[in-house]
mmCIF file of C-alpha atoms in Angstrom:
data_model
loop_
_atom_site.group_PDB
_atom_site.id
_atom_site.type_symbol
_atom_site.label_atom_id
_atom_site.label_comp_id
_atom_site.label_asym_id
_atom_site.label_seq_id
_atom_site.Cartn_x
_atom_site.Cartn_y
_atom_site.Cartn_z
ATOM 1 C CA UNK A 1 0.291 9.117 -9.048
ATOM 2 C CA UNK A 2 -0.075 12.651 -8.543
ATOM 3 C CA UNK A 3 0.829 14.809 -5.358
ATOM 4 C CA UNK A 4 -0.938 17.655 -3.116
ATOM 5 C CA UNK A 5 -0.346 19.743 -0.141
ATOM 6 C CA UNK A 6 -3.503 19.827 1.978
ATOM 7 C CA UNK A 7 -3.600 21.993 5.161
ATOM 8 C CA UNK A 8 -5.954 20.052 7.965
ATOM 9 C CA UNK A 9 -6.263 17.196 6.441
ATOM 10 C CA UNK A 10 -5.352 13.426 7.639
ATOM 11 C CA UNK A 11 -6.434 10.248 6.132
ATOM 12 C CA UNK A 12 -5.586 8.394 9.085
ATOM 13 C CA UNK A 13 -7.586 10.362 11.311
ATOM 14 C CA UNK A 14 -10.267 10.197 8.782
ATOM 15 C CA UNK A 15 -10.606 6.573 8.195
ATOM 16 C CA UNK A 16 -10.772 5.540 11.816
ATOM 17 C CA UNK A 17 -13.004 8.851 12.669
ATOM 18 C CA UNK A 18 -16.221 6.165 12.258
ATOM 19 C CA UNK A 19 -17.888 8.161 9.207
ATOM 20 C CA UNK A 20 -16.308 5.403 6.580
ATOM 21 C CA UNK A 21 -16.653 1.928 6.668
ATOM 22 C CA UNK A 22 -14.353 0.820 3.327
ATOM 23 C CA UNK A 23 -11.307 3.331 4.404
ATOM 24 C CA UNK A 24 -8.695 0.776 5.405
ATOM 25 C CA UNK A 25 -5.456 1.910 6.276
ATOM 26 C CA UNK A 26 -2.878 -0.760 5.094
ATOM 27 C CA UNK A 27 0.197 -2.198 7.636
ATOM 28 C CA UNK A 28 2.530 -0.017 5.131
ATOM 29 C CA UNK A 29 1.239 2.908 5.584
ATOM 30 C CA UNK A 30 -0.691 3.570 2.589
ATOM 31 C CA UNK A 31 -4.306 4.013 2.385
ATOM 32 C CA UNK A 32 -6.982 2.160 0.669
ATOM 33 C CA UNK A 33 -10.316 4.115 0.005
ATOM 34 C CA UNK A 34 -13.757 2.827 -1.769
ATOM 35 C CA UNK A 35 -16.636 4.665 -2.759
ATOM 36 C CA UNK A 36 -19.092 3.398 -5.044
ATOM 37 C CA UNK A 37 -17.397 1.851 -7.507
ATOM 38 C CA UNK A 38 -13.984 4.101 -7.477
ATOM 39 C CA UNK A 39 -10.362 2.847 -5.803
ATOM 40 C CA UNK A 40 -8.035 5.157 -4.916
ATOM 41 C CA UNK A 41 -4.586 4.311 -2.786
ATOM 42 C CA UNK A 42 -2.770 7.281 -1.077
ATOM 43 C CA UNK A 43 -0.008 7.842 1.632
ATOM 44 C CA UNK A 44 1.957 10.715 2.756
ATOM 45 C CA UNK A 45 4.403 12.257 0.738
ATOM 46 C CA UNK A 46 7.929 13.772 2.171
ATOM 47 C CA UNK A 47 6.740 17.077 2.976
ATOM 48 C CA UNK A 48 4.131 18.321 5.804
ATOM 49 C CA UNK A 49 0.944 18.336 4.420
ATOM 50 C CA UNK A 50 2.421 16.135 1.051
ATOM 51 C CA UNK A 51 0.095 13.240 -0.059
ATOM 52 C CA UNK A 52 0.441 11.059 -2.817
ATOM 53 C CA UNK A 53 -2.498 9.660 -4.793
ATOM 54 C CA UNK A 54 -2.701 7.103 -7.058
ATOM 55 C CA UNK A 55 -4.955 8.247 -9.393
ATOM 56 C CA UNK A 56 -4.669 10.898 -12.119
ATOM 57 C CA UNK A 57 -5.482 14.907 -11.806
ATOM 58 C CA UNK A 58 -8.805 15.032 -14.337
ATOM 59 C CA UNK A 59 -10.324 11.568 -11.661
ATOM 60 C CA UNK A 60 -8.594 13.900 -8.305
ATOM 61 C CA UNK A 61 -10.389 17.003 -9.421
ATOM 62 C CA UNK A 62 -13.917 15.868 -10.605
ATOM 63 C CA UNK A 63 -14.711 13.347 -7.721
ATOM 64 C CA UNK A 64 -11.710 13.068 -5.035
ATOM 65 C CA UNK A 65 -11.378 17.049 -4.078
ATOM 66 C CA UNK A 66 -15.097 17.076 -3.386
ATOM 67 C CA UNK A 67 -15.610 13.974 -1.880
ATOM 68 C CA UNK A 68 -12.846 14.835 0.885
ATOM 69 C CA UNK A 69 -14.202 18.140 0.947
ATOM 70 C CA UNK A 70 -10.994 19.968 0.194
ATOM 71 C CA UNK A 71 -12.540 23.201 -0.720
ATOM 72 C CA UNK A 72 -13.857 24.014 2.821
ATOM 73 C CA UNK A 73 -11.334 25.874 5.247
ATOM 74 C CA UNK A 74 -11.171 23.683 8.045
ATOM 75 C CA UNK A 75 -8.464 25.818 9.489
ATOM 76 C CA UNK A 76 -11.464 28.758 9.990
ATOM 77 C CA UNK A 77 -13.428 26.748 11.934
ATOM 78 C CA UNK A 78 -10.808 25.460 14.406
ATOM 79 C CA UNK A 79 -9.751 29.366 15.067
ATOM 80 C CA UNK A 80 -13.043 30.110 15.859
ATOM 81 C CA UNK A 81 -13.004 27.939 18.980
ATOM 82 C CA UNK A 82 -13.804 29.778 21.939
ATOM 83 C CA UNK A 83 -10.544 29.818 23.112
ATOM 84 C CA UNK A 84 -11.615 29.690 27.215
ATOM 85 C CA UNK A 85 -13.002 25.785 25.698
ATOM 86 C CA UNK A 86 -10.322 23.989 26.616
ATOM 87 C CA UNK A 87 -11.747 20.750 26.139
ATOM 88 C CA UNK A 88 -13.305 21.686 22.553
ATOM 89 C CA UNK A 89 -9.961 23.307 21.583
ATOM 90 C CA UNK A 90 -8.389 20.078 22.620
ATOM 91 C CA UNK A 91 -9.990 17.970 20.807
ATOM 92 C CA UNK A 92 -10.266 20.090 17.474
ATOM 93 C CA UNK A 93 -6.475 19.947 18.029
ATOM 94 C CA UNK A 94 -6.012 16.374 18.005
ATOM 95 C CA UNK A 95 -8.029 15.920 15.359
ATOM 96 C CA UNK A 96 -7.497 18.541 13.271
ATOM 97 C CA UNK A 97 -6.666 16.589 9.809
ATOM 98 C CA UNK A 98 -10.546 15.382 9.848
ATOM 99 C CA UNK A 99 -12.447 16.574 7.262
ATOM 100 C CA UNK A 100 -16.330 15.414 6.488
ATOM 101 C CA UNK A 101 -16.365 13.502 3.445
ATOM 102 C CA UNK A 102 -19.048 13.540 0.684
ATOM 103 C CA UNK A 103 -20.500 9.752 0.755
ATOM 104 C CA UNK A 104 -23.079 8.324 -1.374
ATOM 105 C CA UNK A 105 -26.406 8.108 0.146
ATOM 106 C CA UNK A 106 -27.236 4.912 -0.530
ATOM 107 C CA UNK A 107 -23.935 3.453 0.803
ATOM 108 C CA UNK A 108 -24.382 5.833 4.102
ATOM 109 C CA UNK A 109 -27.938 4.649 4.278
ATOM 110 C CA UNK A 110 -26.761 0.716 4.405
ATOM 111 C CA UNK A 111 -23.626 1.852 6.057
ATOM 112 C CA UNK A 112 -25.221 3.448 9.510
ATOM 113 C CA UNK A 113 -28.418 1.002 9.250
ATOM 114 C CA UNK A 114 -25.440 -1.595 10.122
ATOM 115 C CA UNK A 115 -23.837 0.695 12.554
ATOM 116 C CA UNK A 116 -26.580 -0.062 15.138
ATOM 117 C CA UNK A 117 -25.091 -1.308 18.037
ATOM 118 C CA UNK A 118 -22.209 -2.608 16.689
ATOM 119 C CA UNK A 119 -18.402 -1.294 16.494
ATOM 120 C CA UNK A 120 -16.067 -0.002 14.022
ATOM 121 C CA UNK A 121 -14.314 -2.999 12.854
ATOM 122 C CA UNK A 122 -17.099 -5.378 12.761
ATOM 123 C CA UNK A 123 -19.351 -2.484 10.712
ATOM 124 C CA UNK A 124 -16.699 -2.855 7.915
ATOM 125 C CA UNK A 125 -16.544 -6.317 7.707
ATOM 126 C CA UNK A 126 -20.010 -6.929 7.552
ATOM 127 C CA UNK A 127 -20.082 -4.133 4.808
ATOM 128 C CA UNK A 128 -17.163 -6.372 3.381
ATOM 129 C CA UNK A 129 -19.454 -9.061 3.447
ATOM 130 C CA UNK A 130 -22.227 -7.809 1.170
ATOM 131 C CA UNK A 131 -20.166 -6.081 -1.121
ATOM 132 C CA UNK A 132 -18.114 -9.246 -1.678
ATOM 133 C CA UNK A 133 -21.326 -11.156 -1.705
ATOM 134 C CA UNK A 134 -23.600 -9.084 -3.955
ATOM 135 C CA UNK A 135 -21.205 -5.996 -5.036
ATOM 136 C CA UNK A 136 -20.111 -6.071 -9.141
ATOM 137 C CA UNK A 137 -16.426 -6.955 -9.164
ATOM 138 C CA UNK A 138 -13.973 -4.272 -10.575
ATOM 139 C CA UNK A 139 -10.564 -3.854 -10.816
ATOM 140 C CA UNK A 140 -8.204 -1.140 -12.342
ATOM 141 C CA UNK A 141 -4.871 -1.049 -14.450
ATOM 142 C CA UNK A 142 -2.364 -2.677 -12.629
ATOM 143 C CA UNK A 143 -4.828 -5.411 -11.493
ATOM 144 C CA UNK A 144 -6.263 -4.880 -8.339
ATOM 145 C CA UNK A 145 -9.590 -6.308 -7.699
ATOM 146 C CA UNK A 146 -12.942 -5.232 -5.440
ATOM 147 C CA UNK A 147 -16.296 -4.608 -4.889
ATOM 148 C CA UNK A 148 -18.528 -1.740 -5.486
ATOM 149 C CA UNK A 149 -21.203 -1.219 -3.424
ATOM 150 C CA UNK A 150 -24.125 -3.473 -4.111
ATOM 151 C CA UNK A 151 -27.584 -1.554 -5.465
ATOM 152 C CA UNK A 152 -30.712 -1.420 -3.724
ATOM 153 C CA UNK A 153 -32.019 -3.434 -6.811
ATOM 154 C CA UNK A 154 -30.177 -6.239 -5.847
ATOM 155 C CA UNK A 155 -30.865 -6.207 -2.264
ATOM 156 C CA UNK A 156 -34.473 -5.215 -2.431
ATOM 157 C CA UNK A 157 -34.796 -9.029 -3.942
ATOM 158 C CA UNK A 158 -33.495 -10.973 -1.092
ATOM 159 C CA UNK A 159 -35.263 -12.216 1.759
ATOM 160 C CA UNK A 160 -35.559 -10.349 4.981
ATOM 161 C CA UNK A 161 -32.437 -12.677 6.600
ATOM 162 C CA UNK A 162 -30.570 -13.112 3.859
ATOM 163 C CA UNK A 163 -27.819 -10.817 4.976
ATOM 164 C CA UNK A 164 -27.529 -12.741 8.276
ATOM 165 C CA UNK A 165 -24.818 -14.854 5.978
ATOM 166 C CA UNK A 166 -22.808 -11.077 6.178
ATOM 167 C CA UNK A 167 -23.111 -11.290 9.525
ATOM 168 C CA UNK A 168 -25.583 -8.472 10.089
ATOM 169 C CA UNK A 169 -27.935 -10.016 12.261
ATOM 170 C CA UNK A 170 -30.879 -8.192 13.229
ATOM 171 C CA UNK A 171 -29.819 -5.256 10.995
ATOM 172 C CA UNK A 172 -30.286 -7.444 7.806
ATOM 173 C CA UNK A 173 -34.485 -6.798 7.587
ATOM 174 C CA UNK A 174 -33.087 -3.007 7.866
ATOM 175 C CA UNK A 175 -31.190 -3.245 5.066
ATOM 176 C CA UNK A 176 -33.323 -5.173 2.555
ATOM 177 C CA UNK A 177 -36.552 -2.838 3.551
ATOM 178 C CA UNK A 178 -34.792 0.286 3.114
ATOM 179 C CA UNK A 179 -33.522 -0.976 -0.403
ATOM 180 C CA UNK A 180 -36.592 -2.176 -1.689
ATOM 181 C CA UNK A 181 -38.204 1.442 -0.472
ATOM 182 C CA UNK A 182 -36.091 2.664 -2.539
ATOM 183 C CA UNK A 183 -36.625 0.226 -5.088
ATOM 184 C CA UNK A 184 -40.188 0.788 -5.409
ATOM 185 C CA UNK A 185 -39.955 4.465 -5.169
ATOM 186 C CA UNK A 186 -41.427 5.088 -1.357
ATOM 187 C CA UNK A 187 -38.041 7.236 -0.997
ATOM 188 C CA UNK A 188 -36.204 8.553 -3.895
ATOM 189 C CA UNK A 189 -32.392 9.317 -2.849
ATOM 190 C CA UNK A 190 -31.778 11.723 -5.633
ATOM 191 C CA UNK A 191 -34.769 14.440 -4.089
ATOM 192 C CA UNK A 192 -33.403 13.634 -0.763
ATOM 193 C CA UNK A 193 -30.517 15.096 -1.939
ATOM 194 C CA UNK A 194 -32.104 18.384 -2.553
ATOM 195 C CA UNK A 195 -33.579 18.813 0.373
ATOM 196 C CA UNK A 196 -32.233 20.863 3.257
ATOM 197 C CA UNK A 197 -31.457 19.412 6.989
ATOM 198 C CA UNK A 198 -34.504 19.519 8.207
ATOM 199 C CA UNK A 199 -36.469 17.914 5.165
ATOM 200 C CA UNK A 200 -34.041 15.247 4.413
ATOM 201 C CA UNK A 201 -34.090 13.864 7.742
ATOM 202 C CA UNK A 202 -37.832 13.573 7.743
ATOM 203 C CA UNK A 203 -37.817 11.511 4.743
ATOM 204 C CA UNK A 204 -35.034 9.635 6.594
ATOM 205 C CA UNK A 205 -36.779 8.824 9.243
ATOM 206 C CA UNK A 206 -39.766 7.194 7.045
ATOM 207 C CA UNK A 207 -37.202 3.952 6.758
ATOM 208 C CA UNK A 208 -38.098 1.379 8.714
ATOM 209 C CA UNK A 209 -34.957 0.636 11.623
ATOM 210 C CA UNK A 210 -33.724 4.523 11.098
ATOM 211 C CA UNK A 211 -33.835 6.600 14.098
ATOM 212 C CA UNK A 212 -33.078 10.112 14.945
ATOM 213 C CA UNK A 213 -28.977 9.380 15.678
ATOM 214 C CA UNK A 214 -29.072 7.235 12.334
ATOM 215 C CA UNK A 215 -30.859 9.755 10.199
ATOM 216 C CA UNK A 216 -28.318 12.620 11.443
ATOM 217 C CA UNK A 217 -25.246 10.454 10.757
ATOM 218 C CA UNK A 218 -26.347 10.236 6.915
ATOM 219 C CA UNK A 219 -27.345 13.459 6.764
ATOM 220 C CA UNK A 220 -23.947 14.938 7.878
ATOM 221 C CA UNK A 221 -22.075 11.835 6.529
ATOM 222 C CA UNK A 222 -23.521 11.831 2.836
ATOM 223 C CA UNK A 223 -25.726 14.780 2.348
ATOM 224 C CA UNK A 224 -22.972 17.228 4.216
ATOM 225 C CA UNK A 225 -25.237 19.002 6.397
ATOM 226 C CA UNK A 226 -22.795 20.142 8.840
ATOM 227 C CA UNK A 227 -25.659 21.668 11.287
ATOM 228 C CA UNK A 228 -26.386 18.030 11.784
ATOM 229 C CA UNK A 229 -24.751 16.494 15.507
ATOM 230 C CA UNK A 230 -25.274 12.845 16.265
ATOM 231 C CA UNK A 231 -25.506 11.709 19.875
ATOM 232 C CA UNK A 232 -24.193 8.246 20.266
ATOM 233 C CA UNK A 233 -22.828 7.103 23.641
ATOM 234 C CA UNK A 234 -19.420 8.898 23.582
ATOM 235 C CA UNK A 235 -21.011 12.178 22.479
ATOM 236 C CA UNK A 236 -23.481 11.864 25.299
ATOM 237 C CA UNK A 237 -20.616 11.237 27.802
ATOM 238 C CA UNK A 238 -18.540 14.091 26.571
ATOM 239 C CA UNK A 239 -21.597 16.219 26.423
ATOM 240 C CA UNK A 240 -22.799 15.407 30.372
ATOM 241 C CA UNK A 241 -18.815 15.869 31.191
ATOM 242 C CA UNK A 242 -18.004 19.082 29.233
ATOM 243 C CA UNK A 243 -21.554 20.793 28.327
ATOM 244 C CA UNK A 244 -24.052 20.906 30.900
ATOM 245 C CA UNK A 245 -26.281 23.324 30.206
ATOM 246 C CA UNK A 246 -25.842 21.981 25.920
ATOM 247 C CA UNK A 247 -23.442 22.457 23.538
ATOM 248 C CA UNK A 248 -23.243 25.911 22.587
ATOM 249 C CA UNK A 249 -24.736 25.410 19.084
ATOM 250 C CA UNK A 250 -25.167 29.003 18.308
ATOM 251 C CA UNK A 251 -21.550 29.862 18.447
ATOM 252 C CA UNK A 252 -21.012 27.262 15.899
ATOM 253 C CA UNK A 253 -24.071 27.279 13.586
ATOM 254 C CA UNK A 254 -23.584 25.493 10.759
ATOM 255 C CA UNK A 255 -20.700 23.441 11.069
ATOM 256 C CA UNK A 256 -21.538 21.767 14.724
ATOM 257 C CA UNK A 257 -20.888 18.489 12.939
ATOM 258 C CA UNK A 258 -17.427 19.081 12.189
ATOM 259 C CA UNK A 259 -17.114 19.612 15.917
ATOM 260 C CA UNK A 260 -18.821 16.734 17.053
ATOM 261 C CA UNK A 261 -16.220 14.733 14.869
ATOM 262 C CA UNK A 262 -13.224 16.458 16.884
ATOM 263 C CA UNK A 263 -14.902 15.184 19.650
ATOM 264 C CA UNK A 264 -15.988 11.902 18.771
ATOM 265 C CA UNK A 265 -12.492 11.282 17.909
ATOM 266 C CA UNK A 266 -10.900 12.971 21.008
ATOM 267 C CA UNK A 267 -13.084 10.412 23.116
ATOM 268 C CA UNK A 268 -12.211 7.537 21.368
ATOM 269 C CA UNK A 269 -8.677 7.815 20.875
ATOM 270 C CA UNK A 270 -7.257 11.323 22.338
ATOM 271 C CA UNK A 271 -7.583 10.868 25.624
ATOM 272 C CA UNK A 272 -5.414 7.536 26.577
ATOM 273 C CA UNK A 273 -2.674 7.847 28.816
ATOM 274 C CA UNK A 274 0.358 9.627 26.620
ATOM 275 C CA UNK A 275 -2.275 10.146 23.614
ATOM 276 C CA UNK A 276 -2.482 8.433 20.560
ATOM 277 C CA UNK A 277 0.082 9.850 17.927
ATOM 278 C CA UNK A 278 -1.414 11.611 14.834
ATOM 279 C CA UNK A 279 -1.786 9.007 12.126
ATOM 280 C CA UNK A 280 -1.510 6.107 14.274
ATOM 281 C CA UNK A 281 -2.638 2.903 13.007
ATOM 282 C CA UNK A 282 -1.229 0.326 14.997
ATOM 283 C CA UNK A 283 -2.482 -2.597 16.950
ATOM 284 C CA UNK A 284 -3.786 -0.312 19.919
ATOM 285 C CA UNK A 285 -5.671 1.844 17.430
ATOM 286 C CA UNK A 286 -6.948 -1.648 15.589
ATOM 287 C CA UNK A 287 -7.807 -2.889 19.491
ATOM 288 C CA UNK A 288 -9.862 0.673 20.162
ATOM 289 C CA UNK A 289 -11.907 0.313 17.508
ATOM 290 C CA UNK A 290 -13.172 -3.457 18.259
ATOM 291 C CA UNK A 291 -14.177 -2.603 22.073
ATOM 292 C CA UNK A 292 -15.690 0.920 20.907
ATOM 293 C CA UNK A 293 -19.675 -0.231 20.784
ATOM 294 C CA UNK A 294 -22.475 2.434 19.437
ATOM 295 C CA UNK A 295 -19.471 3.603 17.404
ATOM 296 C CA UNK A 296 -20.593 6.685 15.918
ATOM 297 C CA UNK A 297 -23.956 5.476 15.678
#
């Protein structure tokens, strides 16, 4: 267990922010986080900005600090809110412990090929599902057992409707095409990653069932190109409520996706009668995310 003091940063926010699918946070407050095939349990510690991981400081520095994308200054961004925005500035306020996290590709791919009209809690039980179903079991030192994240090897083998047993539905062709492109070398992940915006969302869009708001969730999700702004239904009404004439993407070149998770989260949770506390994760929070359809998708 090691500890660290992390300015603008909330897991809480984070894992029901709808960029994460195996983020759970747990009835006692901790935090339980897959990616890949890695665990890792944190909660807050006794101090503001304190949280406790459960993993050691070589694992925290060479894949947990990058993959929550501690080295970026979130604070800078929020300052330079044009401060006559009162709606923006809201929202960056309420969600201000956000922070885009570095996601595999693969597991974004599957993740927001699922998302497709669908909510939160459903999109991480179906990803439950095939991880349980097809994932390689792990478990660490003091005996705790999951999945990783199944391989586009395995799923490229199934038949189009196997992963209706998951519960995907429709989505289940989706995600057995786009594996066995990559399986036989149509895409390749590893250039995608290379790429800038512009090119990695072309290649995106070759998958079959991946559309412009899909390709721009994985490419801000996974490959962390923060230029990138998804329009699902609660950034459209925010946008026809707040931003007429557009959202003023030259002020905030280069990091409009950090923005547009302020305000994804300000519509789905900040703006209920009283507001929803800062780390909430209660029943009303659980309730939110079932009703919340075209999630962040």
């Amino acid at each position: 267990m090691i500890k660290r003091e992390i300015q603008n940063f909330d897991l809480y926010q984070i894992c029901r922010s709808g960029q994460c699918f195996r983020m759970t946070a747990m009835d006692d407050g901790r935090v339980r986080i897959l990616a890949g095939n890695r665990f890792l349990e944190a909660e807050r510690g006794g101090r503001e900005g304190e949280w406790l991981f459960s993993c050691g400081d070589e694992e925290f520095e060479m894949f947990w600090a990058s993959y929550f994308d501690l080295e970026q200054d979130y604070g800078r961004w929020i300052a330079s809110i044009n401060p006559n925005d009162r709606y923006l500035s809201a929202a960056a306020a309420f969600g201000s412990g956000i922070r885009i996290l570095r996601q595999d590709l693969w597991e974004m791919i599957v993740s927001f090929l699922i998302s497709q009209q669908n909510n939160i809690a459903r999109i991480r039980r179906c990803i439950e599902n095939i991880c349980e179903a097809y994932g390689e079991p792990m478990a660490d030192e003091s005996g705790i057992n999951w999945y990783a994240f199944p391989t586009p090897e395995v799923l490229a083998d199934l038949d189009e409707d196997a992963l209706k047993a998951c519960n995907l539905g429709y989505r289940s062709k989706y995600v057995v095409r786009a594996a066995r492109s990559v399986r036989d070398h149509e895409i390749d992940p590893e250039a995608i990653t290379l790429m800038n915006y512009r090119q990695s969302r072309e290649e995106l869009l070759k998958l079959f069932g991946v559309g412009e708001k899909v390709a721009d969730c994985i490419c801000l999700f996974s490959l962390h190109h923060l230029q990138a702004f998804p329009v699902d239904t609660h950034i459209r009404q925010a946008m026809e409520a707040h931003y007429k004439r557009g959202f003023p993407n030259r002020r905030y070149r280069g990091f409009q996706g950090v923005l547009q998770q302020y305000i994804f989260y300000y519509e789905l949770f900040g703006k209920e009668s009283g507001q929803q506390k800062e780390g909430s994760s209660g029943a009303g929070a659980r309730q939110k995310e079932e009703r919340s359809h075209d999630g962040q998708i």
